[in-house]
PDB file of C-alpha atoms in Angstrom:
ATOM      1  CA  UNK A   1     -27.503  95.935  -9.535  1.00 78.00           C
ATOM      2  CA  UNK A   2     -26.482  92.269  -9.686  1.00 93.00           C
ATOM      3  CA  UNK A   3     -28.778  89.548 -11.001  1.00 93.00           C
ATOM      4  CA  UNK A   4     -28.906  87.927  -7.557  1.00 93.00           C
ATOM      5  CA  UNK A   5     -29.923  91.194  -5.883  1.00 95.00           C
ATOM      6  CA  UNK A   6     -32.602  91.826  -8.522  1.00 95.00           C
ATOM      7  CA  UNK A   7     -33.992  88.321  -7.923  1.00 96.00           C
ATOM      8  CA  UNK A   8     -34.022  88.928  -4.169  1.00 95.00           C
ATOM      9  CA  UNK A   9     -35.864  92.202  -4.672  1.00 96.00           C
ATOM     10  CA  UNK A  10     -38.526  90.721  -6.972  1.00 96.00           C
ATOM     11  CA  UNK A  11     -39.165  87.765  -4.641  1.00 96.00           C
ATOM     12  CA  UNK A  12     -38.981  89.666  -1.318  1.00 96.00           C
ATOM     13  CA  UNK A  13     -35.971  87.561  -0.300  1.00 97.00           C
ATOM     14  CA  UNK A  14     -37.814  84.217  -0.505  1.00 97.00           C
ATOM     15  CA  UNK A  15     -37.501  81.142  -2.708  1.00 97.00           C
ATOM     16  CA  UNK A  16     -39.608  81.760  -5.814  1.00 98.00           C
ATOM     17  CA  UNK A  17     -40.820  78.148  -5.707  1.00 97.00           C
ATOM     18  CA  UNK A  18     -41.515  77.258  -2.058  1.00 97.00           C
ATOM     19  CA  UNK A  19     -41.266  80.677  -0.305  1.00 97.00           C
ATOM     20  CA  UNK A  20     -38.499  79.524   2.077  1.00 97.00           C
ATOM     21  CA  UNK A  21     -36.051  82.224   3.186  1.00 95.00           C
ATOM     22  CA  UNK A  22     -33.181  79.810   3.988  1.00 93.00           C
ATOM     23  CA  UNK A  23     -29.928  79.624   1.981  1.00 96.00           C
ATOM     24  CA  UNK A  24     -31.096  81.369  -1.197  1.00 97.00           C
ATOM     25  CA  UNK A  25     -29.143  81.276  -4.449  1.00 96.00           C
ATOM     26  CA  UNK A  26     -29.555  82.057  -8.133  1.00 95.00           C
ATOM     27  CA  UNK A  27     -30.471  79.183 -10.446  1.00 95.00           C
ATOM     28  CA  UNK A  28     -30.114  79.788 -14.191  1.00 93.00           C
ATOM     29  CA  UNK A  29     -32.424  77.683 -16.354  1.00 92.00           C
ATOM     30  CA  UNK A  30     -30.566  75.298 -18.650  1.00 85.00           C
ATOM     31  CA  UNK A  31     -29.751  75.420 -21.561  1.00 80.00           C
ATOM     32  CA  UNK A  32     -29.141  79.184 -21.152  1.00 76.00           C
ATOM     33  CA  UNK A  33     -25.635  80.286 -22.059  1.00 68.00           C
ATOM     34  CA  UNK A  34     -25.833  83.715 -20.451  1.00 80.00           C
ATOM     35  CA  UNK A  35     -27.157  84.532 -17.018  1.00 86.00           C
ATOM     36  CA  UNK A  36     -29.883  87.161 -16.852  1.00 92.00           C
ATOM     37  CA  UNK A  37     -32.840  88.048 -14.674  1.00 93.00           C
ATOM     38  CA  UNK A  38     -35.153  86.709 -17.404  1.00 94.00           C
ATOM     39  CA  UNK A  39     -33.722  83.160 -17.285  1.00 94.00           C
ATOM     40  CA  UNK A  40     -32.928  82.908 -13.564  1.00 96.00           C
ATOM     41  CA  UNK A  41     -34.902  81.989 -10.466  1.00 97.00           C
ATOM     42  CA  UNK A  42     -34.124  82.537  -6.772  1.00 97.00           C
ATOM     43  CA  UNK A  43     -34.278  79.136  -5.047  1.00 97.00           C
ATOM     44  CA  UNK A  44     -33.539  77.760  -1.580  1.00 97.00           C
ATOM     45  CA  UNK A  45     -30.969  75.026  -0.980  1.00 96.00           C
ATOM     46  CA  UNK A  46     -33.705  72.380  -0.524  1.00 96.00           C
ATOM     47  CA  UNK A  47     -35.286  73.132  -3.915  1.00 96.00           C
ATOM     48  CA  UNK A  48     -31.878  73.433  -5.612  1.00 94.00           C
ATOM     49  CA  UNK A  49     -30.601  70.064  -4.380  1.00 93.00           C
ATOM     50  CA  UNK A  50     -33.740  68.356  -5.720  1.00 93.00           C
ATOM     51  CA  UNK A  51     -33.690  70.283  -9.018  1.00 92.00           C
ATOM     52  CA  UNK A  52     -30.083  69.249  -9.642  1.00 86.00           C
ATOM     53  CA  UNK A  53     -30.716  65.654  -8.543  1.00 82.00           C
ATOM     54  CA  UNK A  54     -28.363  65.745  -5.539  1.00 82.00           C
ATOM     55  CA  UNK A  55     -31.162  64.600  -3.233  1.00 87.00           C
ATOM     56  CA  UNK A  56     -34.217  62.457  -3.899  1.00 90.00           C
ATOM     57  CA  UNK A  57     -37.401  64.228  -4.988  1.00 91.00           C
ATOM     58  CA  UNK A  58     -39.817  64.866  -2.108  1.00 95.00           C
ATOM     59  CA  UNK A  59     -43.221  65.045  -3.816  1.00 94.00           C
ATOM     60  CA  UNK A  60     -44.884  66.717  -0.825  1.00 95.00           C
ATOM     61  CA  UNK A  61     -42.327  69.534  -0.853  1.00 96.00           C
ATOM     62  CA  UNK A  62     -43.292  70.335  -4.432  1.00 96.00           C
ATOM     63  CA  UNK A  63     -46.962  70.951  -3.638  1.00 96.00           C
ATOM     64  CA  UNK A  64     -45.765  74.561  -3.459  1.00 96.00           C
ATOM     65  CA  UNK A  65     -45.828  74.538  -7.276  1.00 96.00           C
ATOM     66  CA  UNK A  66     -49.599  74.990  -7.049  1.00 95.00           C
ATOM     67  CA  UNK A  67     -48.798  78.649  -6.242  1.00 96.00           C
ATOM     68  CA  UNK A  68     -45.484  79.251  -8.026  1.00 96.00           C
ATOM     69  CA  UNK A  69     -46.785  78.035 -11.399  1.00 96.00           C
ATOM     70  CA  UNK A  70     -48.927  81.203 -11.510  1.00 96.00           C
ATOM     71  CA  UNK A  71     -45.924  83.520 -11.052  1.00 96.00           C
ATOM     72  CA  UNK A  72     -45.785  86.596 -13.265  1.00 96.00           C
ATOM     73  CA  UNK A  73     -42.172  85.713 -14.139  1.00 97.00           C
ATOM     74  CA  UNK A  74     -41.729  83.344 -17.077  1.00 96.00           C
ATOM     75  CA  UNK A  75     -38.559  81.726 -15.667  1.00 96.00           C
ATOM     76  CA  UNK A  76     -40.485  80.690 -12.530  1.00 97.00           C
ATOM     77  CA  UNK A  77     -43.334  79.337 -14.672  1.00 97.00           C
ATOM     78  CA  UNK A  78     -40.887  77.306 -16.789  1.00 96.00           C
ATOM     79  CA  UNK A  79     -39.102  75.840 -13.761  1.00 96.00           C
ATOM     80  CA  UNK A  80     -42.474  75.008 -12.161  1.00 97.00           C
ATOM     81  CA  UNK A  81     -43.554  73.253 -15.373  1.00 96.00           C
ATOM     82  CA  UNK A  82     -40.323  71.230 -15.482  1.00 94.00           C
ATOM     83  CA  UNK A  83     -40.670  70.114 -11.860  1.00 95.00           C
ATOM     84  CA  UNK A  84     -44.323  69.171 -12.384  1.00 95.00           C
ATOM     85  CA  UNK A  85     -43.237  67.099 -15.394  1.00 93.00           C
ATOM     86  CA  UNK A  86     -40.691  65.228 -13.248  1.00 90.00           C
ATOM     87  CA  UNK A  87     -43.418  64.462 -10.719  1.00 93.00           C
ATOM     88  CA  UNK A  88     -46.231  63.697 -13.179  1.00 89.00           C
ATOM     89  CA  UNK A  89     -46.413  60.021 -12.116  1.00 88.00           C
ATOM     90  CA  UNK A  90     -47.565  61.150  -8.645  1.00 90.00           C
ATOM     91  CA  UNK A  91     -51.019  62.012 -10.022  1.00 88.00           C
ATOM     92  CA  UNK A  92     -51.674  65.493  -8.612  1.00 93.00           C
ATOM     93  CA  UNK A  93     -49.055  67.204 -10.857  1.00 94.00           C
ATOM     94  CA  UNK A  94     -51.020  66.092 -13.945  1.00 92.00           C
ATOM     95  CA  UNK A  95     -53.988  68.169 -12.771  1.00 94.00           C
ATOM     96  CA  UNK A  96     -51.762  71.226 -12.320  1.00 95.00           C
ATOM     97  CA  UNK A  97     -50.146  70.690 -15.736  1.00 94.00           C
ATOM     98  CA  UNK A  98     -53.611  70.533 -17.318  1.00 93.00           C
ATOM     99  CA  UNK A  99     -54.416  73.943 -15.791  1.00 95.00           C
ATOM    100  CA  UNK A 100     -51.089  75.556 -16.609  1.00 95.00           C
ATOM    101  CA  UNK A 101     -50.590  77.727 -19.675  1.00 94.00           C
ATOM    102  CA  UNK A 102     -47.263  78.694 -21.253  1.00 94.00           C
ATOM    103  CA  UNK A 103     -47.049  80.645 -24.512  1.00 94.00           C
ATOM    104  CA  UNK A 104     -45.291  78.914 -27.434  1.00 94.00           C
ATOM    105  CA  UNK A 105     -41.848  80.441 -26.780  1.00 93.00           C
ATOM    106  CA  UNK A 106     -41.923  79.637 -23.064  1.00 93.00           C
ATOM    107  CA  UNK A 107     -43.158  76.089 -23.739  1.00 92.00           C
ATOM    108  CA  UNK A 108     -40.348  75.502 -26.254  1.00 90.00           C
ATOM    109  CA  UNK A 109     -37.798  76.636 -23.658  1.00 89.00           C
ATOM    110  CA  UNK A 110     -39.472  74.530 -20.965  1.00 90.00           C
ATOM    111  CA  UNK A 111     -39.208  71.439 -23.180  1.00 87.00           C
ATOM    112  CA  UNK A 112     -35.533  72.110 -23.997  1.00 83.00           C
ATOM    113  CA  UNK A 113     -34.338  69.812 -21.210  1.00 78.00           C
ATOM    114  CA  UNK A 114     -36.706  66.946 -22.100  1.00 73.00           C
ATOM    115  CA  UNK A 115     -38.473  66.859 -18.725  1.00 74.00           C
ATOM    116  CA  UNK A 116     -41.725  65.993 -20.491  1.00 72.00           C
ATOM    117  CA  UNK A 117     -40.288  62.864 -22.110  1.00 67.00           C
ATOM    118  CA  UNK A 118     -40.136  59.360 -20.692  1.00 63.00           C
ATOM    119  CA  UNK A 119     -36.651  58.058 -19.930  1.00 56.00           C
ATOM    120  CA  UNK A 120     -36.800  55.822 -23.019  1.00 57.00           C
ATOM    121  CA  UNK A 121     -37.488  58.842 -25.267  1.00 58.00           C
ATOM    122  CA  UNK A 122     -34.795  61.157 -23.935  1.00 65.00           C
ATOM    123  CA  UNK A 123     -31.731  61.826 -26.039  1.00 78.00           C
ATOM    124  CA  UNK A 124     -28.599  61.134 -24.010  1.00 82.00           C
ATOM    125  CA  UNK A 125     -25.315  62.738 -25.024  1.00 87.00           C
ATOM    126  CA  UNK A 126     -22.158  60.784 -24.112  1.00 89.00           C
ATOM    127  CA  UNK A 127     -18.504  61.669 -24.484  1.00 92.00           C
ATOM    128  CA  UNK A 128     -15.789  59.413 -25.940  1.00 90.00           C
ATOM    129  CA  UNK A 129     -15.656  57.446 -22.654  1.00 91.00           C
ATOM    130  CA  UNK A 130     -19.437  57.034 -22.368  1.00 89.00           C
ATOM    131  CA  UNK A 131     -19.823  59.664 -19.644  1.00 90.00           C
ATOM    132  CA  UNK A 132     -23.170  61.501 -19.842  1.00 88.00           C
ATOM    133  CA  UNK A 133     -22.894  65.150 -20.883  1.00 90.00           C
ATOM    134  CA  UNK A 134     -25.190  67.888 -19.573  1.00 85.00           C
ATOM    135  CA  UNK A 135     -25.821  71.485 -20.647  1.00 83.00           C
ATOM    136  CA  UNK A 136     -23.168  73.740 -19.134  1.00 83.00           C
ATOM    137  CA  UNK A 137     -20.496  71.027 -18.813  1.00 88.00           C
ATOM    138  CA  UNK A 138     -16.897  71.565 -19.836  1.00 92.00           C
ATOM    139  CA  UNK A 139     -15.175  69.211 -22.263  1.00 94.00           C
ATOM    140  CA  UNK A 140     -11.740  68.780 -23.848  1.00 94.00           C
ATOM    141  CA  UNK A 141     -11.169  67.859 -27.487  1.00 94.00           C
ATOM    142  CA  UNK A 142      -9.456  64.476 -27.866  1.00 94.00           C
ATOM    143  CA  UNK A 143      -8.197  65.095 -31.421  1.00 93.00           C
ATOM    144  CA  UNK A 144      -7.595  67.951 -33.857  1.00 92.00           C
ATOM    145  CA  UNK A 145     -10.833  68.901 -35.612  1.00 90.00           C
ATOM    146  CA  UNK A 146     -11.135  70.835 -38.858  1.00 89.00           C
ATOM    147  CA  UNK A 147     -14.072  73.224 -38.601  1.00 86.00           C
ATOM    148  CA  UNK A 148     -16.238  72.955 -41.709  1.00 86.00           C
ATOM    149  CA  UNK A 149     -16.747  76.193 -43.582  1.00 83.00           C
ATOM    150  CA  UNK A 150     -13.621  77.820 -42.207  1.00 85.00           C
ATOM    151  CA  UNK A 151      -9.862  77.423 -42.192  1.00 86.00           C
ATOM    152  CA  UNK A 152      -9.870  76.973 -38.422  1.00 88.00           C
ATOM    153  CA  UNK A 153      -8.560  73.819 -36.761  1.00 90.00           C
ATOM    154  CA  UNK A 154      -9.623  73.146 -33.183  1.00 90.00           C
ATOM    155  CA  UNK A 155      -6.568  71.592 -31.562  1.00 92.00           C
ATOM    156  CA  UNK A 156      -6.513  68.486 -29.385  1.00 93.00           C
ATOM    157  CA  UNK A 157      -6.605  69.446 -25.696  1.00 93.00           C
ATOM    158  CA  UNK A 158      -8.655  72.589 -26.286  1.00 93.00           C
ATOM    159  CA  UNK A 159     -11.123  73.156 -23.446  1.00 93.00           C
ATOM    160  CA  UNK A 160     -14.702  73.970 -24.421  1.00 92.00           C
ATOM    161  CA  UNK A 161     -16.689  75.402 -21.515  1.00 89.00           C
ATOM    162  CA  UNK A 162     -20.425  75.770 -21.002  1.00 87.00           C
ATOM    163  CA  UNK A 163     -21.503  73.444 -23.809  1.00 89.00           C
ATOM    164  CA  UNK A 164     -25.063  73.202 -25.125  1.00 86.00           C
ATOM    165  CA  UNK A 165     -26.600  69.890 -26.155  1.00 84.00           C
ATOM    166  CA  UNK A 166     -28.374  69.453 -29.485  1.00 83.00           C
ATOM    167  CA  UNK A 167     -31.968  68.559 -28.614  1.00 73.00           C
ATOM    168  CA  UNK A 168     -32.458  66.466 -31.739  1.00 76.00           C
ATOM    169  CA  UNK A 169     -29.179  64.567 -32.121  1.00 85.00           C
ATOM    170  CA  UNK A 170     -27.271  62.753 -29.362  1.00 86.00           C
ATOM    171  CA  UNK A 171     -24.009  63.060 -31.320  1.00 91.00           C
ATOM    172  CA  UNK A 172     -23.886  66.870 -31.478  1.00 91.00           C
ATOM    173  CA  UNK A 173     -22.994  69.515 -28.928  1.00 92.00           C
ATOM    174  CA  UNK A 174     -22.281  73.215 -29.376  1.00 90.00           C
ATOM    175  CA  UNK A 175     -19.557  75.293 -27.787  1.00 90.00           C
ATOM    176  CA  UNK A 176     -17.156  78.166 -28.329  1.00 89.00           C
ATOM    177  CA  UNK A 177     -13.630  77.527 -29.579  1.00 89.00           C
ATOM    178  CA  UNK A 178     -11.407  80.577 -30.074  1.00 86.00           C
ATOM    179  CA  UNK A 179     -14.486  82.804 -29.753  1.00 85.00           C
ATOM    180  CA  UNK A 180     -16.387  80.992 -32.514  1.00 86.00           C
ATOM    181  CA  UNK A 181     -19.549  78.968 -31.814  1.00 87.00           C
ATOM    182  CA  UNK A 182     -19.169  75.530 -33.435  1.00 90.00           C
ATOM    183  CA  UNK A 183     -20.907  72.171 -33.496  1.00 90.00           C
ATOM    184  CA  UNK A 184     -18.768  69.312 -32.169  1.00 93.00           C
ATOM    185  CA  UNK A 185     -19.334  65.578 -32.466  1.00 92.00           C
ATOM    186  CA  UNK A 186     -19.490  63.973 -29.022  1.00 93.00           C
ATOM    187  CA  UNK A 187     -17.114  61.119 -29.863  1.00 93.00           C
ATOM    188  CA  UNK A 188     -14.316  63.693 -30.107  1.00 94.00           C
ATOM    189  CA  UNK A 189     -14.689  65.163 -26.617  1.00 94.00           C
ATOM    190  CA  UNK A 190     -13.979  64.091 -23.051  1.00 94.00           C
ATOM    191  CA  UNK A 191     -15.844  65.561 -20.075  1.00 93.00           C
ATOM    192  CA  UNK A 192     -13.627  67.370 -17.575  1.00 89.00           C
TER     193      UNK A 192
END
């Protein structure tokens, strides 16, 4: 059974955040590299567009998090926590965050995208042209890079798909080149 079908079955064909049954799709929590039922949530198009920043956040829409934050599925709890963090200046989300409990592993994953940090504290990764990089982006190497600890040379023009950002250093990203996971310095890549 596909991941999408499993998500539909576990949620009774409704958005796991707001319970809408319109235009449902699978959303994989960043910075996950592999899609699985454990790191995915079934969301409606309205929730998805606000999660991805395509439309402005509607605070009243997200009052549904009062219910979804208690989901038995950790991925739903994590996404609820992240959305409450984005809305924490509204007032009511702070009360929900105070009530919410995530175990240490889930909390570490929830914090991986920096939702709980103020804009001034967030680490922003930029490519050689100053374009902001996000988890899951694709980049191209702008020069040949010798990979430390191996004889491999990553050639200029090599595409690196589905990158992961280093949470602690704005100059580092991770990605696979020729099947090997490597750390790449952001000033040597260009977003595609």
